Amino acid sequence: MAEAEPSRHEYQLVEPSPWPIRGGISALLLASGLLIWIYQLIWPAWIVFALGVLGVAGTMVGWWREVVREGEAHEHTPVVQLSLRYGMILFICSEVMFFVAWFWAYFNTALFPADGQQIIRDQVIGGQWPPQGIVTSNPWELPLLMTVILLSSAGTVTWAHHSLLKNNRRGLKIGLICTVLLGTAFTCVQAYEFLTAPFNYGGNVYGGIFFMATGFHGAHVIIGTIFLTVCLGRAFAGQFTPQEHLGLIFAAWYWHFVDVVWLFLFAFVYVWGT
Amino acid sequence: MGRTTTTVPGAGAAHDRPVGWRRFVYATNHKDIGTLYLLFALCASLVGTALSIFIRLELHEPGLQFFTNPQYYNVVVTAHGLVMIFFVLMPALIGGFGNWMVPLMIGAPDMAFPRLNNLSFWLLVASFTMFISSAFFGGAPGTTGAGTGWTLYPLLSTKGHPGPSVDFVILALHLAGASSILGAINFITTILNMRAPGMTMHKMPLYVWSILITATMLVLALPVLAGAVTMLLVDRNFGATFFDPQGGGDPLLFQHLFWFFGHPEVYIMILPAFGIISTVIATFSRKPIFGYLGMVYAMVSIGLIGFVVWAHHMYTVGLAADVQAYFVAASLVIAVPTGIKIFSWIATMWGGSIEFRTPMLWAIGFIFLFTVGGVTGVMLANAGVDRVLQDTYFVVAHFHYVLSLGAVFGIFAGWYYWFPKMTGYMLSETIGHVHFWVTFIGVNILFFPQHFLGLAGMPRRVADYPDAFEGWNYVSSIGAYVAVLGALIFFFGLAEAFYRKRHAPDNPWGEGATTLEWTLSSPPPFHQFEVLPRIK
């Protein structure tokens, strides 16, 4: 049997890097800073948390800038690109499971408001969902607007991607600009919704679950918008080719994940839960 | 600034080897990061073992000897559990041996994401720092530290601990969770995408399979824990009422979310040990593992079914009878694939040429003792039996048999097996055998009597007990001191190996060691498999 040529590997070995330790220290500052702030352990109480935020943000910028440089320097061979795809998919899977926890909390009470065994809770909620005394907002006003905004933005990001595939860079840029604007619009509408909600965050399970679930979703929208803005900047800088544009693909995947989570929220929290 | 790398003359950039502190602090080499994890786990094991000795010293006799305020006993019990699970077992089995051996066993030059690998390690250090800090802040009124049990149930962990201590534990869990999720993503990608040409999935070593399944479980289970402890955080500090009935919340919600993570977590701790045991048994029987496919799909089944049995930890909270019946059935089902593995290990040894080297002692010990722990688990899976035994020492005995005598024996088997490969030195067989027997005797004296205590009704997580339980508690504590003696022998053996410097060959174990790491030098070169091996 003829021996095949021995293959030199095409994986990416990385030189020693300071970003992981910087990230670890920043995470420690962020975590401890949060508690120092909550418990007012030093003065000014927010200073360690602020350092942590700067550290984490700085680590993200520095590290991902390095990754982009490595990509532009052709270190991302096809097998490395496949690894990056696996990594992004698995990361999004972990985010999906995070939202599973919040939906579990929601359905735990919404499906069984009159438990029978939990006497105090039954009295407080009044055996119904939404709980007694809670006025919910009309799902066909702001929430419907937010749904339309996000679904449109899914369309515009797909338009941007397909434009790039056809080497239409103008379409790529305009599509991304529209997506970023729509994402920002969603966040603004949600901020307005939060500020004018007819129920409180604290003291009641409806408010707690509503604000935490939609709030974490909103945070992911902001993250996705930032990711897309970075892609927009890279598009203007002439990066991304029709053949290689993993950053854009990952931003689009993330954006679709955010969109799907919203659809579940809209269907089960806003529409069904009213 | 000091040099970061040193260049071998005449070699390309791939042969640059980092020197100085940057080699480890900025590490991007899977072997160096594996070493960091193993050293971390070793240090944490000293803390975890010390905590367990405090427990056994207190329970040595009835009455309160050291913990005049019993809340501090609860803090020690909580810390013992969290340290052993998150800072000893997982870093050793997954971060340590996983990082070291998975790339070697699949013929890869490193992990898929070398920098992310290092971030996982430093996040664990950050997590441990937060966790140690928790002991120094207020917990329950009038005391410091989190005395909630590692399970952190509200309302004890919310209203019952108004001070910052529990918040430090919550954030420590966030950081450890992030560390493990990122590490899991790394392992899955590496195993799926970077196997050497010719190594199909069904030719992968069983240890690699065990890490793949463990990593998948981590990605799916840990985020749910993150959600649960975030709800705890906002209940404690921001006025939310997820778990407070007065606000319409449900304390059981936490238990469901926690155990949805918690049950896969215990399989996460044992599956890599299964992988190590398969490797060691095959090597020292000089036979391939019996029923490779059965072993693979047994692990896959355990991983899958492990996600739908969580409420067998909640049989006494008032679940409907039908619900309990389902969980009984599902939990009993898991015994089947586990039994397949036990029988396959025995079948591997049958007709083999057995060599009782130190790693093999630990592996055979594992098979026997894990089976004992497994059968008490089958007993506890029955809701009727558990109605009586829940929160007694019977449960404590069960999980220590599968963990201390299962997972830990797996760690020692891996340690003695791979130490020559990692360091280039041989450990003394004599000291290794003494370590094994002293530990074996010690942990059995420690934990076996706890079955009797549990059946007699002694509750767990109590600093004091009625005089009737005195006898077996005394015996159990003696066992603990013997086990500690074993640990000292272990450290002596390490020191002796580094002092004597007996050089290890590429393969010290003979023809039974068939995985790829034994084709490399001991220790391996800084960069291996620059030319990928071809697997037939």
JSON list of C-alpha atoms in Angstrom, two decimals, chain B residues 3-184:
[
{"chain": "B", "resi": 3, "resn": "ARG", "atom": "CA", "xyz": [13.16, 37.27, 27.08]},
{"chain": "B", "resi": 4, "resn": "THR", "atom": "CA", "xyz": [9.92, 35.46, 26.50]},
{"chain": "B", "resi": 5, "resn": "THR", "atom": "CA", "xyz": [11.29, 32.68, 24.33]},
{"chain": "B", "resi": 6, "resn": "THR", "atom": "CA", "xyz": [14.52, 30.88, 23.71]},
{"chain": "B", "resi": 7, "resn": "THR", "atom": "CA", "xyz": [15.31, 29.61, 20.25]},
{"chain": "B", "resi": 8, "resn": "VAL", "atom": "CA", "xyz": [16.85, 26.28, 19.49]},
{"chain": "B", "resi": 9, "resn": "PRO", "atom": "CA", "xyz": [19.66, 27.11, 17.03]},
{"chain": "B", "resi": 10, "resn": "GLY", "atom": "CA", "xyz": [18.84, 26.11, 13.46]},
{"chain": "B", "resi": 11, "resn": "ALA", "atom": "CA", "xyz": [15.20, 25.34, 14.21]},
{"chain": "B", "resi": 12, "resn": "GLY", "atom": "CA", "xyz": [12.13, 27.22, 12.99]},
{"chain": "B", "resi": 13, "resn": "ALA", "atom": "CA", "xyz": [9.82, 29.39, 15.09]},
{"chain": "B", "resi": 14, "resn": "ALA", "atom": "CA", "xyz": [7.81, 26.35, 16.07]},
{"chain": "B", "resi": 15, "resn": "HIS", "atom": "CA", "xyz": [10.68, 25.24, 18.32]},
{"chain": "B", "resi": 16, "resn": "ASP", "atom": "CA", "xyz": [10.83, 28.42, 20.37]},
{"chain": "B", "resi": 17, "resn": "ARG", "atom": "CA", "xyz": [10.24, 27.48, 23.95]},
{"chain": "B", "resi": 18, "resn": "PRO", "atom": "CA", "xyz": [9.16, 30.18, 26.41]},
{"chain": "B", "resi": 19, "resn": "VAL", "atom": "CA", "xyz": [11.26, 30.63, 29.53]},
{"chain": "B", "resi": 20, "resn": "GLY", "atom": "CA", "xyz": [10.74, 32.30, 32.86]},
{"chain": "B", "resi": 21, "resn": "TRP", "atom": "CA", "xyz": [7.49, 33.12, 34.59]},
{"chain": "B", "resi": 22, "resn": "ARG", "atom": "CA", "xyz": [5.84, 34.06, 31.30]},
{"chain": "B", "resi": 23, "resn": "ARG", "atom": "CA", "xyz": [6.01, 30.44, 30.21]},
{"chain": "B", "resi": 24, "resn": "PHE", "atom": "CA", "xyz": [3.33, 29.56, 32.76]},
{"chain": "B", "resi": 25, "resn": "VAL", "atom": "CA", "xyz": [1.50, 32.84, 33.37]},
{"chain": "B", "resi": 26, "resn": "TYR", "atom": "CA", "xyz": [1.07, 33.49, 29.63]},
{"chain": "B", "resi": 27, "resn": "ALA", "atom": "CA", "xyz": [0.92, 29.76, 28.83]},
{"chain": "B", "resi": 28, "resn": "THR", "atom": "CA", "xyz": [-0.55, 28.60, 25.53]},
{"chain": "B", "resi": 29, "resn": "ASN", "atom": "CA", "xyz": [0.83, 25.05, 25.63]},
{"chain": "B", "resi": 30, "resn": "HIS", "atom": "CA", "xyz": [-1.67, 22.40, 26.69]},
{"chain": "B", "resi": 31, "resn": "LYS", "atom": "CA", "xyz": [0.95, 20.47, 28.67]},
{"chain": "B", "resi": 32, "resn": "ASP", "atom": "CA", "xyz": [1.97, 23.54, 30.70]},
{"chain": "B", "resi": 33, "resn": "ILE", "atom": "CA", "xyz": [-1.66, 24.45, 31.33]},
{"chain": "B", "resi": 34, "resn": "GLY", "atom": "CA", "xyz": [-2.37, 20.86, 32.36]},
{"chain": "B", "resi": 35, "resn": "THR", "atom": "CA", "xyz": [0.50, 21.09, 34.84]},
{"chain": "B", "resi": 36, "resn": "LEU", "atom": "CA", "xyz": [-0.94, 24.35, 36.21]},
{"chain": "B", "resi": 37, "resn": "TYR", "atom": "CA", "xyz": [-4.30, 22.66, 36.75]},
{"chain": "B", "resi": 38, "resn": "LEU", "atom": "CA", "xyz": [-2.75, 19.62, 38.47]},
{"chain": "B", "resi": 39, "resn": "LEU", "atom": "CA", "xyz": [-0.68, 21.78, 40.82]},
{"chain": "B", "resi": 40, "resn": "PHE", "atom": "CA", "xyz": [-3.79, 23.88, 41.54]},
{"chain": "B", "resi": 41, "resn": "ALA", "atom": "CA", "xyz": [-5.81, 20.74, 42.31]},
{"chain": "B", "resi": 42, "resn": "LEU", "atom": "CA", "xyz": [-3.03, 19.46, 44.55]},
{"chain": "B", "resi": 43, "resn": "CYS", "atom": "CA", "xyz": [-3.03, 22.69, 46.59]},
{"chain": "B", "resi": 44, "resn": "ALA", "atom": "CA", "xyz": [-6.82, 22.78, 46.79]},
{"chain": "B", "resi": 45, "resn": "SER", "atom": "CA", "xyz": [-6.85, 19.14, 47.92]},
{"chain": "B", "resi": 46, "resn": "LEU", "atom": "CA", "xyz": [-4.84, 20.17, 50.98]},
{"chain": "B", "resi": 47, "resn": "VAL", "atom": "CA", "xyz": [-7.56, 22.71, 51.82]},
{"chain": "B", "resi": 48, "resn": "GLY", "atom": "CA", "xyz": [-10.38, 20.24, 51.12]},
{"chain": "B", "resi": 49, "resn": "THR", "atom": "CA", "xyz": [-8.74, 17.49, 53.14]},
{"chain": "B", "resi": 50, "resn": "ALA", "atom": "CA", "xyz": [-8.04, 19.83, 56.08]},
{"chain": "B", "resi": 51, "resn": "LEU", "atom": "CA", "xyz": [-11.71, 20.80, 56.09]},
{"chain": "B", "resi": 52, "resn": "SER", "atom": "CA", "xyz": [-12.73, 17.13, 56.15]},
{"chain": "B", "resi": 53, "resn": "ILE", "atom": "CA", "xyz": [-10.39, 16.53, 59.09]},
{"chain": "B", "resi": 54, "resn": "PHE", "atom": "CA", "xyz": [-12.07, 19.37, 60.99]},
{"chain": "B", "resi": 55, "resn": "ILE", "atom": "CA", "xyz": [-15.37, 17.63, 60.38]},
{"chain": "B", "resi": 56, "resn": "ARG", "atom": "CA", "xyz": [-14.17, 14.23, 61.57]},
{"chain": "B", "resi": 57, "resn": "LEU", "atom": "CA", "xyz": [-12.41, 15.76, 64.59]},
{"chain": "B", "resi": 58, "resn": "GLU", "atom": "CA", "xyz": [-15.69, 17.34, 65.66]},
{"chain": "B", "resi": 59, "resn": "LEU", "atom": "CA", "xyz": [-17.68, 14.17, 65.06]},
{"chain": "B", "resi": 60, "resn": "HIS", "atom": "CA", "xyz": [-15.07, 11.98, 66.78]},
{"chain": "B", "resi": 61, "resn": "GLU", "atom": "CA", "xyz": [-17.17, 12.12, 69.95]},
{"chain": "B", "resi": 62, "resn": "PRO", "atom": "CA", "xyz": [-20.62, 13.38, 70.90]},
{"chain": "B", "resi": 63, "resn": "GLY", "atom": "CA", "xyz": [-20.74, 16.94, 72.14]},
{"chain": "B", "resi": 64, "resn": "LEU", "atom": "CA", "xyz": [-19.35, 20.10, 70.61]},
{"chain": "B", "resi": 65, "resn": "GLN", "atom": "CA", "xyz": [-15.56, 20.01, 70.85]},
{"chain": "B", "resi": 66, "resn": "PHE", "atom": "CA", "xyz": [-14.32, 22.68, 68.45]},
{"chain": "B", "resi": 67, "resn": "PHE", "atom": "CA", "xyz": [-17.38, 24.27, 66.91]},
{"chain": "B", "resi": 68, "resn": "THR", "atom": "CA", "xyz": [-18.97, 25.88, 69.94]},
{"chain": "B", "resi": 69, "resn": "ASN", "atom": "CA", "xyz": [-21.09, 27.80, 67.46]},
{"chain": "B", "resi": 70, "resn": "PRO", "atom": "CA", "xyz": [-22.44, 25.02, 65.20]},
{"chain": "B", "resi": 71, "resn": "GLN", "atom": "CA", "xyz": [-22.95, 27.46, 62.33]},
{"chain": "B", "resi": 72, "resn": "TYR", "atom": "CA", "xyz": [-19.18, 27.31, 61.77]},
{"chain": "B", "resi": 73, "resn": "TYR", "atom": "CA", "xyz": [-19.44, 23.55, 61.39]},
{"chain": "B", "resi": 74, "resn": "ASN", "atom": "CA", "xyz": [-21.96, 24.19, 58.60]},
{"chain": "B", "resi": 75, "resn": "VAL", "atom": "CA", "xyz": [-19.49, 26.60, 57.01]},
{"chain": "B", "resi": 76, "resn": "VAL", "atom": "CA", "xyz": [-16.77, 23.93, 57.06]},
{"chain": "B", "resi": 77, "resn": "VAL", "atom": "CA", "xyz": [-19.11, 21.29, 55.59]},
{"chain": "B", "resi": 78, "resn": "THR", "atom": "CA", "xyz": [-20.14, 23.70, 52.81]},
{"chain": "B", "resi": 79, "resn": "ALA", "atom": "CA", "xyz": [-16.55, 24.62, 52.05]},
{"chain": "B", "resi": 80, "resn": "HIS", "atom": "CA", "xyz": [-15.42, 20.98, 52.04]},
{"chain": "B", "resi": 81, "resn": "GLY", "atom": "CA", "xyz": [-18.00, 20.10, 49.39]},
{"chain": "B", "resi": 82, "resn": "LEU", "atom": "CA", "xyz": [-17.44, 23.12, 47.15]},
{"chain": "B", "resi": 83, "resn": "VAL", "atom": "CA", "xyz": [-13.63, 22.90, 47.32]},
{"chain": "B", "resi": 84, "resn": "MET", "atom": "CA", "xyz": [-13.52, 19.20, 46.55]},
{"chain": "B", "resi": 85, "resn": "ILE", "atom": "CA", "xyz": [-15.96, 19.40, 43.63]},
{"chain": "B", "resi": 86, "resn": "PHE", "atom": "CA", "xyz": [-14.93, 22.63, 41.91]},
{"chain": "B", "resi": 87, "resn": "PHE", "atom": "CA", "xyz": [-11.31, 23.03, 42.90]},
{"chain": "B", "resi": 88, "resn": "VAL", "atom": "CA", "xyz": [-10.01, 19.45, 43.23]},
{"chain": "B", "resi": 89, "resn": "LEU", "atom": "CA", "xyz": [-11.95, 16.84, 41.23]},
{"chain": "B", "resi": 90, "resn": "MET", "atom": "CA", "xyz": [-12.86, 18.87, 38.17]},
{"chain": "B", "resi": 91, "resn": "PRO", "atom": "CA", "xyz": [-9.50, 20.64, 37.76]},
{"chain": "B", "resi": 92, "resn": "ALA", "atom": "CA", "xyz": [-7.61, 17.36, 38.22]},
{"chain": "B", "resi": 93, "resn": "LEU", "atom": "CA", "xyz": [-9.68, 15.11, 35.97]},
{"chain": "B", "resi": 94, "resn": "ILE", "atom": "CA", "xyz": [-10.68, 17.55, 33.25]},
{"chain": "B", "resi": 95, "resn": "GLY", "atom": "CA", "xyz": [-8.32, 20.53, 33.38]},
{"chain": "B", "resi": 96, "resn": "GLY", "atom": "CA", "xyz": [-5.29, 18.54, 34.41]},
{"chain": "B", "resi": 97, "resn": "PHE", "atom": "CA", "xyz": [-5.36, 15.13, 32.74]},
{"chain": "B", "resi": 98, "resn": "GLY", "atom": "CA", "xyz": [-7.71, 16.32, 30.00]},
{"chain": "B", "resi": 99, "resn": "ASN", "atom": "CA", "xyz": [-5.44, 19.12, 28.89]},
{"chain": "B", "resi": 100, "resn": "TRP", "atom": "CA", "xyz": [-2.32, 16.98, 29.14]},
{"chain": "B", "resi": 101, "resn": "MET", "atom": "CA", "xyz": [-3.57, 13.83, 27.44]},
{"chain": "B", "resi": 102, "resn": "VAL", "atom": "CA", "xyz": [-6.40, 14.61, 25.01]},
{"chain": "B", "resi": 103, "resn": "PRO", "atom": "CA", "xyz": [-4.22, 16.32, 22.37]},
{"chain": "B", "resi": 104, "resn": "LEU", "atom": "CA", "xyz": [-1.54, 13.63, 22.79]},
{"chain": "B", "resi": 105, "resn": "MET", "atom": "CA", "xyz": [-4.05, 10.79, 22.50]},
{"chain": "B", "resi": 106, "resn": "ILE", "atom": "CA", "xyz": [-5.63, 12.15, 19.31]},
{"chain": "B", "resi": 107, "resn": "GLY", "atom": "CA", "xyz": [-2.31, 13.05, 17.71]},
{"chain": "B", "resi": 108, "resn": "ALA", "atom": "CA", "xyz": [-2.83, 16.81, 17.81]},
{"chain": "B", "resi": 109, "resn": "PRO", "atom": "CA", "xyz": [-0.15, 19.46, 18.44]},
{"chain": "B", "resi": 110, "resn": "ASP", "atom": "CA", "xyz": [-2.29, 21.36, 20.97]},
{"chain": "B", "resi": 111, "resn": "MET", "atom": "CA", "xyz": [-5.86, 22.30, 21.85]},
{"chain": "B", "resi": 112, "resn": "ALA", "atom": "CA", "xyz": [-8.09, 24.13, 19.34]},
{"chain": "B", "resi": 113, "resn": "PHE", "atom": "CA", "xyz": [-8.02, 27.39, 21.33]},
{"chain": "B", "resi": 114, "resn": "PRO", "atom": "CA", "xyz": [-4.72, 27.61, 23.22]},
{"chain": "B", "resi": 115, "resn": "ARG", "atom": "CA", "xyz": [-5.28, 31.09, 24.70]},
{"chain": "B", "resi": 116, "resn": "LEU", "atom": "CA", "xyz": [-8.84, 30.31, 25.77]},
{"chain": "B", "resi": 117, "resn": "ASN", "atom": "CA", "xyz": [-7.37, 27.28, 27.53]},
{"chain": "B", "resi": 118, "resn": "ASN", "atom": "CA", "xyz": [-5.24, 29.55, 29.70]},
{"chain": "B", "resi": 119, "resn": "LEU", "atom": "CA", "xyz": [-8.17, 31.86, 30.41]},
{"chain": "B", "resi": 120, "resn": "SER", "atom": "CA", "xyz": [-10.07, 28.87, 31.79]},
{"chain": "B", "resi": 121, "resn": "PHE", "atom": "CA", "xyz": [-7.26, 28.25, 34.24]},
{"chain": "B", "resi": 122, "resn": "TRP", "atom": "CA", "xyz": [-6.92, 31.84, 35.46]},
{"chain": "B", "resi": 123, "resn": "LEU", "atom": "CA", "xyz": [-10.70, 32.17, 35.85]},
{"chain": "B", "resi": 124, "resn": "LEU", "atom": "CA", "xyz": [-10.49, 29.20, 38.21]},
{"chain": "B", "resi": 125, "resn": "VAL", "atom": "CA", "xyz": [-7.84, 30.96, 40.26]},
{"chain": "B", "resi": 126, "resn": "ALA", "atom": "CA", "xyz": [-10.09, 34.04, 40.38]},
{"chain": "B", "resi": 127, "resn": "SER", "atom": "CA", "xyz": [-12.97, 31.80, 41.44]},
{"chain": "B", "resi": 128, "resn": "PHE", "atom": "CA", "xyz": [-10.97, 30.20, 44.25]},
{"chain": "B", "resi": 129, "resn": "THR", "atom": "CA", "xyz": [-9.93, 33.66, 45.45]},
{"chain": "B", "resi": 130, "resn": "MET", "atom": "CA", "xyz": [-13.58, 34.73, 45.65]},
{"chain": "B", "resi": 131, "resn": "PHE", "atom": "CA", "xyz": [-14.46, 31.50, 47.41]},
{"chain": "B", "resi": 132, "resn": "ILE", "atom": "CA", "xyz": [-11.73, 31.80, 50.06]},
{"chain": "B", "resi": 133, "resn": "SER", "atom": "CA", "xyz": [-12.79, 35.41, 50.61]},
{"chain": "B", "resi": 134, "resn": "SER", "atom": "CA", "xyz": [-16.30, 34.27, 51.45]},
{"chain": "B", "resi": 135, "resn": "ALA", "atom": "CA", "xyz": [-15.05, 32.85, 54.74]},
{"chain": "B", "resi": 136, "resn": "PHE", "atom": "CA", "xyz": [-14.05, 36.29, 55.95]},
{"chain": "B", "resi": 137, "resn": "PHE", "atom": "CA", "xyz": [-17.36, 38.05, 55.46]},
{"chain": "B", "resi": 138, "resn": "GLY", "atom": "CA", "xyz": [-20.60, 37.92, 57.40]},
{"chain": "B", "resi": 139, "resn": "GLY", "atom": "CA", "xyz": [-22.93, 35.04, 56.72]},
{"chain": "B", "resi": 140, "resn": "ALA", "atom": "CA", "xyz": [-25.70, 34.03, 59.10]},
{"chain": "B", "resi": 141, "resn": "PRO", "atom": "CA", "xyz": [-26.33, 36.66, 61.80]},
{"chain": "B", "resi": 142, "resn": "GLY", "atom": "CA", "xyz": [-23.42, 36.80, 64.19]},
{"chain": "B", "resi": 143, "resn": "THR", "atom": "CA", "xyz": [-21.08, 34.56, 62.17]},
{"chain": "B", "resi": 144, "resn": "THR", "atom": "CA", "xyz": [-18.89, 34.62, 59.08]},
{"chain": "B", "resi": 145, "resn": "GLY", "atom": "CA", "xyz": [-18.87, 32.27, 56.14]},
{"chain": "B", "resi": 146, "resn": "ALA", "atom": "CA", "xyz": [-21.55, 30.51, 54.10]},
{"chain": "B", "resi": 147, "resn": "GLY", "atom": "CA", "xyz": [-23.11, 27.66, 56.06]},
{"chain": "B", "resi": 148, "resn": "THR", "atom": "CA", "xyz": [-25.70, 26.64, 53.51]},
{"chain": "B", "resi": 149, "resn": "GLY", "atom": "CA", "xyz": [-24.35, 23.30, 52.27]},
{"chain": "B", "resi": 150, "resn": "TRP", "atom": "CA", "xyz": [-22.86, 23.15, 48.77]},
{"chain": "B", "resi": 151, "resn": "THR", "atom": "CA", "xyz": [-26.45, 23.06, 47.48]},
{"chain": "B", "resi": 152, "resn": "LEU", "atom": "CA", "xyz": [-27.17, 26.67, 48.60]},
{"chain": "B", "resi": 153, "resn": "TYR", "atom": "CA", "xyz": [-30.92, 26.15, 49.07]},
{"chain": "B", "resi": 154, "resn": "PRO", "atom": "CA", "xyz": [-33.01, 29.28, 49.70]},
{"chain": "B", "resi": 155, "resn": "LEU", "atom": "CA", "xyz": [-34.36, 30.55, 52.02]},
{"chain": "B", "resi": 156, "resn": "LEU", "atom": "CA", "xyz": [-31.37, 29.69, 54.24]},
{"chain": "B", "resi": 157, "resn": "SER", "atom": "CA", "xyz": [-29.07, 31.09, 51.57]},
{"chain": "B", "resi": 158, "resn": "THR", "atom": "CA", "xyz": [-31.18, 34.22, 51.09]},
{"chain": "B", "resi": 159, "resn": "LYS", "atom": "CA", "xyz": [-32.90, 35.46, 54.23]},
{"chain": "B", "resi": 160, "resn": "GLY", "atom": "CA", "xyz": [-30.83, 33.18, 56.47]},
{"chain": "B", "resi": 161, "resn": "HIS", "atom": "CA", "xyz": [-27.47, 34.65, 55.42]},
{"chain": "B", "resi": 162, "resn": "PRO", "atom": "CA", "xyz": [-27.84, 38.43, 55.22]},
{"chain": "B", "resi": 163, "resn": "GLY", "atom": "CA", "xyz": [-24.09, 39.07, 55.04]},
{"chain": "B", "resi": 164, "resn": "PRO", "atom": "CA", "xyz": [-21.90, 39.13, 51.88]},
{"chain": "B", "resi": 165, "resn": "SER", "atom": "CA", "xyz": [-20.48, 35.64, 52.32]},
{"chain": "B", "resi": 166, "resn": "VAL", "atom": "CA", "xyz": [-23.03, 33.81, 50.18]},
{"chain": "B", "resi": 167, "resn": "ASP", "atom": "CA", "xyz": [-22.66, 36.46, 47.46]},
{"chain": "B", "resi": 168, "resn": "PHE", "atom": "CA", "xyz": [-18.94, 35.69, 47.29]},
{"chain": "B", "resi": 169, "resn": "VAL", "atom": "CA", "xyz": [-19.80, 32.00, 46.86]},
{"chain": "B", "resi": 170, "resn": "ILE", "atom": "CA", "xyz": [-22.32, 32.83, 44.13]},
{"chain": "B", "resi": 171, "resn": "LEU", "atom": "CA", "xyz": [-19.79, 34.87, 42.17]},
{"chain": "B", "resi": 172, "resn": "ALA", "atom": "CA", "xyz": [-17.14, 32.19, 42.72]},
{"chain": "B", "resi": 173, "resn": "LEU", "atom": "CA", "xyz": [-19.54, 29.73, 41.09]},
{"chain": "B", "resi": 174, "resn": "HIS", "atom": "CA", "xyz": [-20.08, 32.13, 38.19]},
{"chain": "B", "resi": 175, "resn": "LEU", "atom": "CA", "xyz": [-16.35, 32.34, 37.55]},
{"chain": "B", "resi": 176, "resn": "ALA", "atom": "CA", "xyz": [-15.81, 28.58, 37.93]},
{"chain": "B", "resi": 177, "resn": "GLY", "atom": "CA", "xyz": [-18.76, 27.96, 35.64]},
{"chain": "B", "resi": 178, "resn": "ALA", "atom": "CA", "xyz": [-17.38, 30.28, 32.99]},
{"chain": "B", "resi": 179, "resn": "SER", "atom": "CA", "xyz": [-13.99, 28.58, 33.33]},
{"chain": "B", "resi": 180, "resn": "SER", "atom": "CA", "xyz": [-15.53, 25.16, 32.75]},
{"chain": "B", "resi": 181, "resn": "ILE", "atom": "CA", "xyz": [-17.84, 26.20, 29.89]},
{"chain": "B", "resi": 182, "resn": "LEU", "atom": "CA", "xyz": [-14.96, 27.76, 27.96]},
{"chain": "B", "resi": 183, "resn": "GLY", "atom": "CA", "xyz": [-12.81, 24.71, 28.67]},
{"chain": "B", "resi": 184, "resn": "ALA", "atom": "CA", "xyz": [-15.59, 22.41, 27.52]}
]
